[in-house]
Amino acid sequence: MLVKRKGITVSRQIMDDQLLHPGATGELTGLLNDLVVAGKIISAEVNMAGLADILGQSGRTNIQGENVQKLDVFANQTIKRRMEQCGHVCVMASEEDDDIIPVLEGYEGNYTIAFDPLDGSTNIDVNVSIGTIFSIHRRLSPSPGQGNVGDLLQKGGKQVAAGYIIYGSSTVMVYTTGSGVHGFTLDPSVGEFFLSHPNIKIPDASLYYSVNEAYANHWFDSTRRFIDHLKTTDGGKGAYSLRYIGSLVADFHRNLIKGGIFLYPRDKKSGEKSEGKLRLLYEAAPLAMIAEQAGGRAITDDGRRILDIEPTKLHQRVPLIIGSKRDVDLAEKFLRGEM
């Protein structure tokens, strides 16, 4: 196994990952490098948001019925423009678009990409960390030519790469191609991502939990019992502490580095038969791949492994329990009524 050295560039790391697969064509390498460029462009715009006239809402809603922020629009367009002519993608899906997104004719490749261009965008105006999340699969339809919705509707366990770029006090890219998880920090002075977090391993257990307690009155009893347990004691180590930002990518990134559990379960308000809140293709599945590669777990509130769920539609939602393995194991026992 190749040794991960702090300070090497993300492009070099991507090339090193390619060496682990003797039959690799270089297409995935090219795709990831184009995503890196998109991340740099979005990062620069996010950092200028207070000076440029792009803060606030764009005046339209997305397929989820949510107000679309101006930076959402910019990030979405930036990624689509990079991907549609990179030559490595056959079809795309975005949180901001109702239907599949074709690539330019003659530029079709052998991969698909589903992405949330700017997760946590409701926090844009208050300078809270936001981020881009992406999921990559191999196409299923015959090549060459445009891909179709079937190419995108694959379970997370078949992802060939997944990651996110978080725009905060610094810009950090975290990704996996199935050989561990690595984090890179952008040095704006030279415009390069440098390896800052090699071989990330999420702590097996922690004393932190992330959940929106504003919904506490709507929680099912199993959820309430679990959270109450965390607030009291855990094997004599003391009570857990709440850490909740309200931006999924930011909450997940903190827990990935420090350890913790994030919960967005169904509740009485949404109903037991609801799909949940978070999107499977471009939020839950890519973060689940990262969590498992780092030694953690990701399940639904009824115990299903996120990476085993077969999607049936582009904007499918799921409940999500994700984070340190022992914490998720414990949550599963409570949510199944075993404790």
CSV table of C-alpha atoms in Angstrom, one decimal:
chain,number,residue,atom,x,y,z
A,1,MET,CA,0.0,0.0,0.0
A,2,LEU,CA,1.3,3.5,-0.9
A,3,VAL,CA,2.4,5.7,2.0
A,4,LYS,CA,0.4,8.8,2.3
A,5,ARG,CA,2.6,11.8,2.7
A,6,LYS,CA,1.4,15.1,4.1
A,7,GLY,CA,1.9,18.0,1.7
A,8,ILE,CA,1.5,16.2,-1.6
A,9,THR,CA,-1.1,17.7,-3.9
A,10,VAL,CA,-4.6,16.2,-4.5
A,11,SER,CA,-3.7,15.6,-8.2
A,12,ARG,CA,-0.7,13.5,-7.2
A,13,GLN,CA,-2.8,11.6,-4.7
A,14,ILE,CA,-5.4,10.8,-7.3
A,15,MET,CA,-2.7,9.5,-9.6
A,16,ASP,CA,-1.3,7.4,-6.8
A,17,ASP,CA,-4.8,5.9,-6.2
A,18,GLN,CA,-4.9,5.1,-9.9
A,19,LEU,CA,-1.8,3.0,-9.5
A,20,LEU,CA,-3.6,0.7,-7.1
A,21,HIS,CA,-5.8,-0.3,-10.1
A,22,PRO,CA,-3.6,-1.8,-12.9
A,23,GLY,CA,-6.5,-1.8,-15.4
A,24,ALA,CA,-7.4,1.9,-14.8
A,25,THR,CA,-7.9,3.9,-17.9
A,26,GLY,CA,-7.4,7.3,-16.3
A,27,GLU,CA,-11.0,8.4,-16.8
A,28,LEU,CA,-11.8,8.5,-13.1
A,29,THR,CA,-8.6,10.4,-12.5
A,30,GLY,CA,-9.6,13.0,-15.1
A,31,LEU,CA,-13.1,13.3,-13.6
A,32,LEU,CA,-11.8,13.9,-10.1
A,33,ASN,CA,-9.3,16.4,-11.3
A,34,ASP,CA,-12.1,18.4,-13.0
A,35,LEU,CA,-14.1,18.3,-9.8
A,36,VAL,CA,-11.0,19.8,-8.0
A,37,VAL,CA,-11.1,22.7,-10.5
A,38,ALA,CA,-14.8,23.2,-9.9
A,39,GLY,CA,-14.2,23.2,-6.2
A,40,LYS,CA,-11.5,25.9,-6.5
A,41,ILE,CA,-13.9,28.1,-8.6
A,42,ILE,CA,-16.7,27.7,-6.1
A,43,SER,CA,-14.4,28.3,-3.1
A,44,ALA,CA,-13.2,31.6,-4.7
A,45,GLU,CA,-16.8,32.7,-5.2
A,46,VAL,CA,-17.9,31.7,-1.7
A,47,ASN,CA,-15.0,33.7,-0.2
A,48,MET,CA,-16.1,36.7,-2.2
A,49,ALA,CA,-19.8,36.4,-1.4
A,50,GLY,CA,-19.8,39.3,1.0
A,51,LEU,CA,-18.3,41.6,-1.6
A,52,ALA,CA,-20.1,40.3,-4.7
A,53,ASP,CA,-23.8,40.7,-5.4
A,54,ILE,CA,-24.6,37.1,-5.1
A,55,LEU,CA,-25.8,36.6,-1.5
A,56,GLY,CA,-29.4,35.9,-0.9
A,57,GLN,CA,-32.1,34.0,-2.8
A,58,SER,CA,-32.4,33.7,-6.6
A,59,GLY,CA,-36.2,34.0,-6.6
A,60,ARG,CA,-37.0,30.4,-7.6
A,61,THR,CA,-37.4,27.0,-5.8
A,62,ASN,CA,-35.8,23.7,-6.6
A,63,ILE,CA,-37.5,20.3,-7.0
A,64,GLN,CA,-37.5,19.9,-3.2
A,65,GLY,CA,-39.6,23.0,-2.9
A,66,GLU,CA,-36.8,24.9,-1.2
A,67,ASN,CA,-35.7,28.5,-2.0
A,68,VAL,CA,-32.6,28.4,-4.2
A,69,GLN,CA,-29.8,30.7,-3.0
A,70,LYS,CA,-27.8,32.7,-5.6
A,71,LEU,CA,-24.6,30.8,-4.7
A,72,ASP,CA,-26.5,27.6,-5.2
A,73,VAL,CA,-27.1,28.6,-8.8
A,74,PHE,CA,-23.5,29.5,-9.3
A,75,ALA,CA,-22.2,26.3,-7.8
A,76,ASN,CA,-24.7,24.2,-9.8
A,77,GLN,CA,-23.8,25.9,-13.1
A,78,THR,CA,-20.0,25.6,-12.3
A,79,ILE,CA,-20.1,21.9,-11.8
A,80,LYS,CA,-22.4,21.2,-14.7
A,81,ARG,CA,-20.2,23.2,-17.1
A,82,ARG,CA,-17.0,21.3,-15.9
A,83,MET,CA,-18.7,17.9,-16.1
A,84,GLU,CA,-20.6,18.3,-19.4
A,85,GLN,CA,-17.5,18.6,-21.4
A,86,CYS,CA,-14.8,16.8,-19.4
A,87,GLY,CA,-15.3,13.7,-21.5
A,88,HIS,CA,-15.6,11.3,-18.6
A,89,VAL,CA,-19.3,11.6,-17.7
A,90,CYS,CA,-22.3,10.2,-19.6
A,91,VAL,CA,-25.1,11.7,-17.4
A,92,MET,CA,-25.5,13.9,-14.3
A,93,ALA,CA,-28.0,14.5,-11.5
A,94,SER,CA,-28.2,17.5,-9.2
A,95,GLU,CA,-30.2,18.4,-6.2
A,96,GLU,CA,-31.2,21.6,-8.0
A,97,ASP,CA,-32.5,20.0,-11.2
A,98,ASP,CA,-35.7,18.1,-11.7
A,99,ASP,CA,-34.5,15.6,-14.2
A,100,ILE,CA,-31.3,14.0,-15.4
A,101,ILE,CA,-28.7,16.4,-16.9
A,102,PRO,CA,-27.2,15.3,-20.3
A,103,VAL,CA,-23.6,16.0,-21.3
A,104,LEU,CA,-22.5,17.7,-24.5
A,105,GLU,CA,-22.8,15.5,-27.5
A,106,GLY,CA,-19.5,13.9,-28.4
A,107,TYR,CA,-18.1,14.2,-24.8
A,108,GLU,CA,-19.8,11.2,-23.3
A,109,GLY,CA,-17.7,9.1,-20.9
A,110,ASN,CA,-18.1,6.0,-18.8
A,111,TYR,CA,-19.1,7.5,-15.4
A,112,THR,CA,-22.1,9.2,-13.8
A,113,ILE,CA,-22.0,11.9,-11.2
A,114,ALA,CA,-24.8,12.9,-8.8
A,115,PHE,CA,-24.1,16.0,-6.6
A,116,ASP,CA,-25.4,18.5,-4.1
A,117,PRO,CA,-23.7,21.7,-5.4
A,118,LEU,CA,-24.0,23.6,-2.2
A,119,ASP,CA,-25.2,21.7,0.9
A,120,GLY,CA,-26.2,23.9,3.8
A,121,SER,CA,-27.0,26.9,1.6
A,122,THR,CA,-29.5,28.3,4.0
A,123,ASN,CA,-26.4,29.2,6.1
A,124,ILE,CA,-24.8,31.2,3.4
A,125,ASP,CA,-25.8,34.6,4.7
A,126,VAL,CA,-24.4,33.9,8.2
A,127,ASN,CA,-21.0,32.6,7.1
A,128,VAL,CA,-21.4,29.1,8.3
A,129,SER,CA,-19.6,26.2,6.6
A,130,ILE,CA,-21.3,24.9,3.5
A,131,GLY,CA,-20.1,22.3,1.0
A,132,THR,CA,-20.3,20.4,-2.3
A,133,ILE,CA,-21.1,16.6,-2.0
A,134,PHE,CA,-20.6,14.2,-5.0
A,135,SER,CA,-21.1,10.6,-5.8
A,136,ILE,CA,-19.6,8.7,-8.8
A,137,HIS,CA,-20.7,5.4,-10.4
A,138,ARG,CA,-19.7,3.5,-13.6
A,139,ARG,CA,-22.3,3.7,-16.3
A,140,LEU,CA,-24.5,0.7,-16.9
A,141,SER,CA,-25.8,1.5,-20.4
A,142,PRO,CA,-23.8,0.7,-23.5
A,143,SER,CA,-21.0,3.1,-24.4
A,144,PRO,CA,-20.6,5.4,-26.3
A,145,GLY,CA,-23.5,7.7,-26.2
A,146,GLN,CA,-25.6,9.6,-23.6
A,147,GLY,CA,-26.4,7.9,-20.3
A,148,ASN,CA,-29.9,7.5,-18.8
A,149,VAL,CA,-31.6,7.6,-15.5
A,150,GLY,CA,-30.8,3.9,-15.0
A,151,ASP,CA,-27.1,4.7,-14.9
A,152,LEU,CA,-27.8,7.0,-12.0
A,153,LEU,CA,-30.1,4.8,-10.0
A,154,GLN,CA,-27.5,2.5,-8.5
A,155,LYS,CA,-27.1,1.7,-4.9
A,156,GLY,CA,-24.3,3.4,-2.9
A,157,GLY,CA,-22.4,0.2,-2.6
A,158,LYS,CA,-21.5,0.4,-6.3
A,159,GLN,CA,-20.0,3.9,-6.0
A,160,VAL,CA,-16.4,4.1,-7.4
A,161,ALA,CA,-15.7,7.4,-5.7
A,162,ALA,CA,-17.4,9.8,-3.3
A,163,GLY,CA,-16.5,12.9,-1.5
A,164,TYR,CA,-17.2,16.5,-0.5
A,165,ILE,CA,-15.6,19.9,-0.6
A,166,ILE,CA,-16.3,22.0,2.5
A,167,TYR,CA,-16.0,25.8,2.4
A,168,GLY,CA,-15.3,27.2,5.8
A,169,SER,CA,-12.4,28.8,7.6
A,170,SER,CA,-10.4,26.9,5.1
A,171,THR,CA,-11.5,24.9,2.0
A,172,VAL,CA,-11.1,21.2,2.5
A,173,MET,CA,-11.7,18.3,0.0
A,174,VAL,CA,-12.3,14.8,1.4
A,175,TYR,CA,-12.7,11.9,-0.9
A,176,THR,CA,-12.4,8.1,-1.3
A,177,THR,CA,-12.1,5.8,-4.2
A,178,GLY,CA,-12.5,2.7,-2.0
A,179,SER,CA,-8.9,2.7,-0.6
A,180,GLY,CA,-9.3,4.8,2.4
A,181,VAL,CA,-10.3,8.4,3.1
A,182,HIS,CA,-8.0,11.4,2.6
A,183,GLY,CA,-8.5,15.1,3.2
A,184,PHE,CA,-6.8,18.0,1.4
A,185,THR,CA,-6.7,21.7,2.4
A,186,LEU,CA,-6.6,24.4,-0.3
A,187,ASP,CA,-3.7,26.8,-0.1
A,188,PRO,CA,-5.1,29.9,-1.8
A,189,SER,CA,-1.7,31.4,-2.2
A,190,VAL,CA,-0.8,28.8,-4.8
A,191,GLY,CA,-4.2,27.5,-5.7
A,192,GLU,CA,-3.5,23.9,-4.8
A,193,PHE,CA,-5.1,21.3,-2.5
A,194,PHE,CA,-2.4,19.7,-0.3
A,195,LEU,CA,-2.8,16.5,1.7
A,196,SER,CA,-3.5,17.5,5.3
A,197,HIS,CA,-5.5,14.5,6.6
A,198,PRO,CA,-4.1,11.2,5.3
A,199,ASN,CA,-5.9,7.9,6.0
A,200,ILE,CA,-8.7,9.5,8.0
A,201,LYS,CA,-10.2,7.1,10.6
A,202,ILE,CA,-13.3,8.2,12.5
A,203,PRO,CA,-12.9,7.4,16.2
A,204,ASP,CA,-14.8,4.2,17.2
A,205,ALA,CA,-16.9,6.1,19.7
A,206,SER,CA,-17.2,9.6,21.0
A,207,LEU,CA,-19.0,11.9,23.4
A,208,TYR,CA,-20.7,14.1,20.7
A,209,TYR,CA,-24.1,13.8,19.0
A,210,SER,CA,-25.6,16.0,16.3
A,211,VAL,CA,-29.4,16.2,15.9
A,212,ASN,CA,-31.9,19.0,15.5
A,213,GLU,CA,-33.5,19.1,18.9
A,214,ALA,CA,-36.1,21.6,17.7
A,215,TYR,CA,-38.0,18.4,16.5
A,216,ALA,CA,-37.8,16.8,20.0
A,217,ASN,CA,-41.5,17.2,20.6
A,218,HIS,CA,-42.1,15.2,17.3
A,219,TRP,CA,-39.6,12.4,18.0
A,220,PHE,CA,-40.7,8.8,18.3
A,221,ASP,CA,-40.2,7.3,21.7
A,222,SER,CA,-37.2,5.2,20.5
A,223,THR,CA,-35.4,8.3,19.3
A,224,ARG,CA,-36.2,10.2,22.6
A,225,ARG,CA,-34.9,7.3,24.7
A,226,PHE,CA,-31.6,7.2,22.7
A,227,ILE,CA,-31.0,10.9,23.0
A,228,ASP,CA,-31.9,10.9,26.7
A,229,HIS,CA,-29.4,8.1,27.2
A,230,LEU,CA,-26.7,10.1,25.5
A,231,LYS,CA,-27.5,13.1,27.7
A,232,THR,CA,-27.0,11.1,30.9
A,233,THR,CA,-24.2,8.6,30.8
A,234,ASP,CA,-22.3,6.2,28.6
A,235,GLY,CA,-20.4,3.5,30.5
A,236,GLY,CA,-19.2,5.9,33.1
A,237,LYS,CA,-17.6,8.2,30.6
A,238,GLY,CA,-20.1,11.0,31.2
A,239,ALA,CA,-22.8,12.6,29.2
A,240,TYR,CA,-22.5,13.3,25.5
A,241,SER,CA,-22.4,16.9,24.3
A,242,LEU,CA,-24.6,18.3,21.6
A,243,ARG,CA,-22.8,19.7,18.5
A,244,TYR,CA,-25.2,20.8,15.8
A,245,ILE,CA,-24.4,23.2,13.0
A,246,GLY,CA,-27.4,22.6,10.7
A,247,SER,CA,-25.3,22.1,7.6
A,248,LEU,CA,-25.0,18.3,6.9
A,249,VAL,CA,-21.6,18.5,5.3
A,250,ALA,CA,-20.2,20.6,8.2
A,251,ASP,CA,-21.7,18.3,10.9
A,252,PHE,CA,-20.4,15.2,9.1
A,253,HIS,CA,-17.0,16.6,8.6
A,254,ARG,CA,-16.6,17.5,12.3
A,255,ASN,CA,-17.8,14.1,13.4
A,256,LEU,CA,-15.5,12.4,10.8
A,257,ILE,CA,-12.5,14.1,12.3
A,258,LYS,CA,-13.5,14.2,16.0
A,259,GLY,CA,-15.9,11.3,16.3
A,260,GLY,CA,-19.6,11.5,16.8
A,261,ILE,CA,-23.0,10.5,15.6
A,262,PHE,CA,-25.4,12.5,13.3
A,263,LEU,CA,-29.1,11.7,13.3
A,264,TYR,CA,-31.9,12.8,10.9
A,265,PRO,CA,-34.6,10.2,11.7
A,266,ARG,CA,-38.2,10.2,10.7
A,267,ASP,CA,-40.6,11.6,13.4
A,268,LYS,CA,-44.3,11.9,14.2
A,269,LYS,CA,-44.6,15.0,12.1
A,270,SER,CA,-43.3,13.3,9.0
A,271,GLY,CA,-44.8,9.9,9.9
A,272,GLU,CA,-43.4,6.4,10.0
A,273,LYS,CA,-44.1,5.8,6.3
A,274,SER,CA,-42.3,8.9,5.2
A,275,GLU,CA,-39.1,8.6,3.2
A,276,GLY,CA,-37.1,10.8,5.5
A,277,LYS,CA,-35.5,14.1,4.8
A,278,LEU,CA,-32.0,13.7,3.3
A,279,ARG,CA,-31.4,12.7,-0.3
A,280,LEU,CA,-30.1,9.3,-1.0
A,281,LEU,CA,-28.1,9.8,-4.2
A,282,TYR,CA,-26.2,12.9,-3.5
A,283,GLU,CA,-26.1,13.2,0.3
A,284,ALA,CA,-26.6,10.0,2.2
A,285,ALA,CA,-24.9,7.5,-0.1
A,286,PRO,CA,-21.7,9.4,-0.7
A,287,LEU,CA,-21.3,10.3,3.0
A,288,ALA,CA,-22.0,6.7,3.9
A,289,MET,CA,-19.2,5.5,1.6
A,290,ILE,CA,-16.8,7.9,3.3
A,291,ALA,CA,-18.0,6.8,6.8
A,292,GLU,CA,-17.5,3.1,6.1
A,293,GLN,CA,-14.2,3.7,4.4
A,294,ALA,CA,-13.1,5.6,7.6
A,295,GLY,CA,-14.3,2.8,9.9
A,296,GLY,CA,-17.8,4.2,10.7
A,297,ARG,CA,-21.3,3.2,9.9
A,298,ALA,CA,-24.4,4.7,8.1
A,299,ILE,CA,-27.9,3.3,8.4
A,300,THR,CA,-31.5,4.3,8.2
A,301,ASP,CA,-33.6,4.6,11.4
A,302,ASP,CA,-34.9,1.1,10.8
A,303,GLY,CA,-31.5,-0.4,10.5
A,304,ARG,CA,-31.0,-0.6,6.8
A,305,ARG,CA,-27.4,-0.1,5.6
A,306,ILE,CA,-27.5,3.1,3.5
A,307,LEU,CA,-25.1,1.6,0.8
A,308,ASP,CA,-27.5,-1.4,0.3
A,309,ILE,CA,-30.5,0.7,-0.7
A,310,GLU,CA,-31.6,0.5,-4.3
A,311,PRO,CA,-32.8,4.0,-5.4
A,312,THR,CA,-36.0,4.2,-7.4
A,313,LYS,CA,-36.0,7.9,-8.2
A,314,LEU,CA,-33.5,10.7,-8.5
A,315,HIS,CA,-34.6,12.7,-5.5
A,316,GLN,CA,-35.4,9.8,-3.2
A,317,ARG,CA,-35.1,10.7,0.5
A,318,VAL,CA,-34.0,8.6,3.4
A,319,PRO,CA,-33.6,8.9,7.2
A,320,LEU,CA,-29.9,8.9,8.1
A,321,ILE,CA,-27.9,7.8,11.2
A,322,ILE,CA,-24.2,8.1,10.5
A,323,GLY,CA,-20.9,8.4,12.4
A,324,SER,CA,-18.7,6.5,14.8
A,325,LYS,CA,-19.4,2.7,14.7
A,326,ARG,CA,-20.1,2.1,18.4
A,327,ASP,CA,-22.4,5.1,18.5
A,328,VAL,CA,-24.4,4.0,15.5
A,329,ASP,CA,-24.5,0.4,16.8
A,330,LEU,CA,-26.0,1.8,20.1
A,331,ALA,CA,-28.5,4.0,18.2
A,332,GLU,CA,-29.6,1.0,16.2
A,333,LYS,CA,-30.4,-1.0,19.4
A,334,PHE,CA,-32.5,1.9,20.7
A,335,LEU,CA,-34.3,2.6,17.4
A,336,ARG,CA,-35.2,-1.1,17.1
A,337,GLY,CA,-36.6,-1.1,20.6
A,338,GLU,CA,-34.0,-3.4,22.0
A,339,MET,CA,-33.0,-0.9,24.7
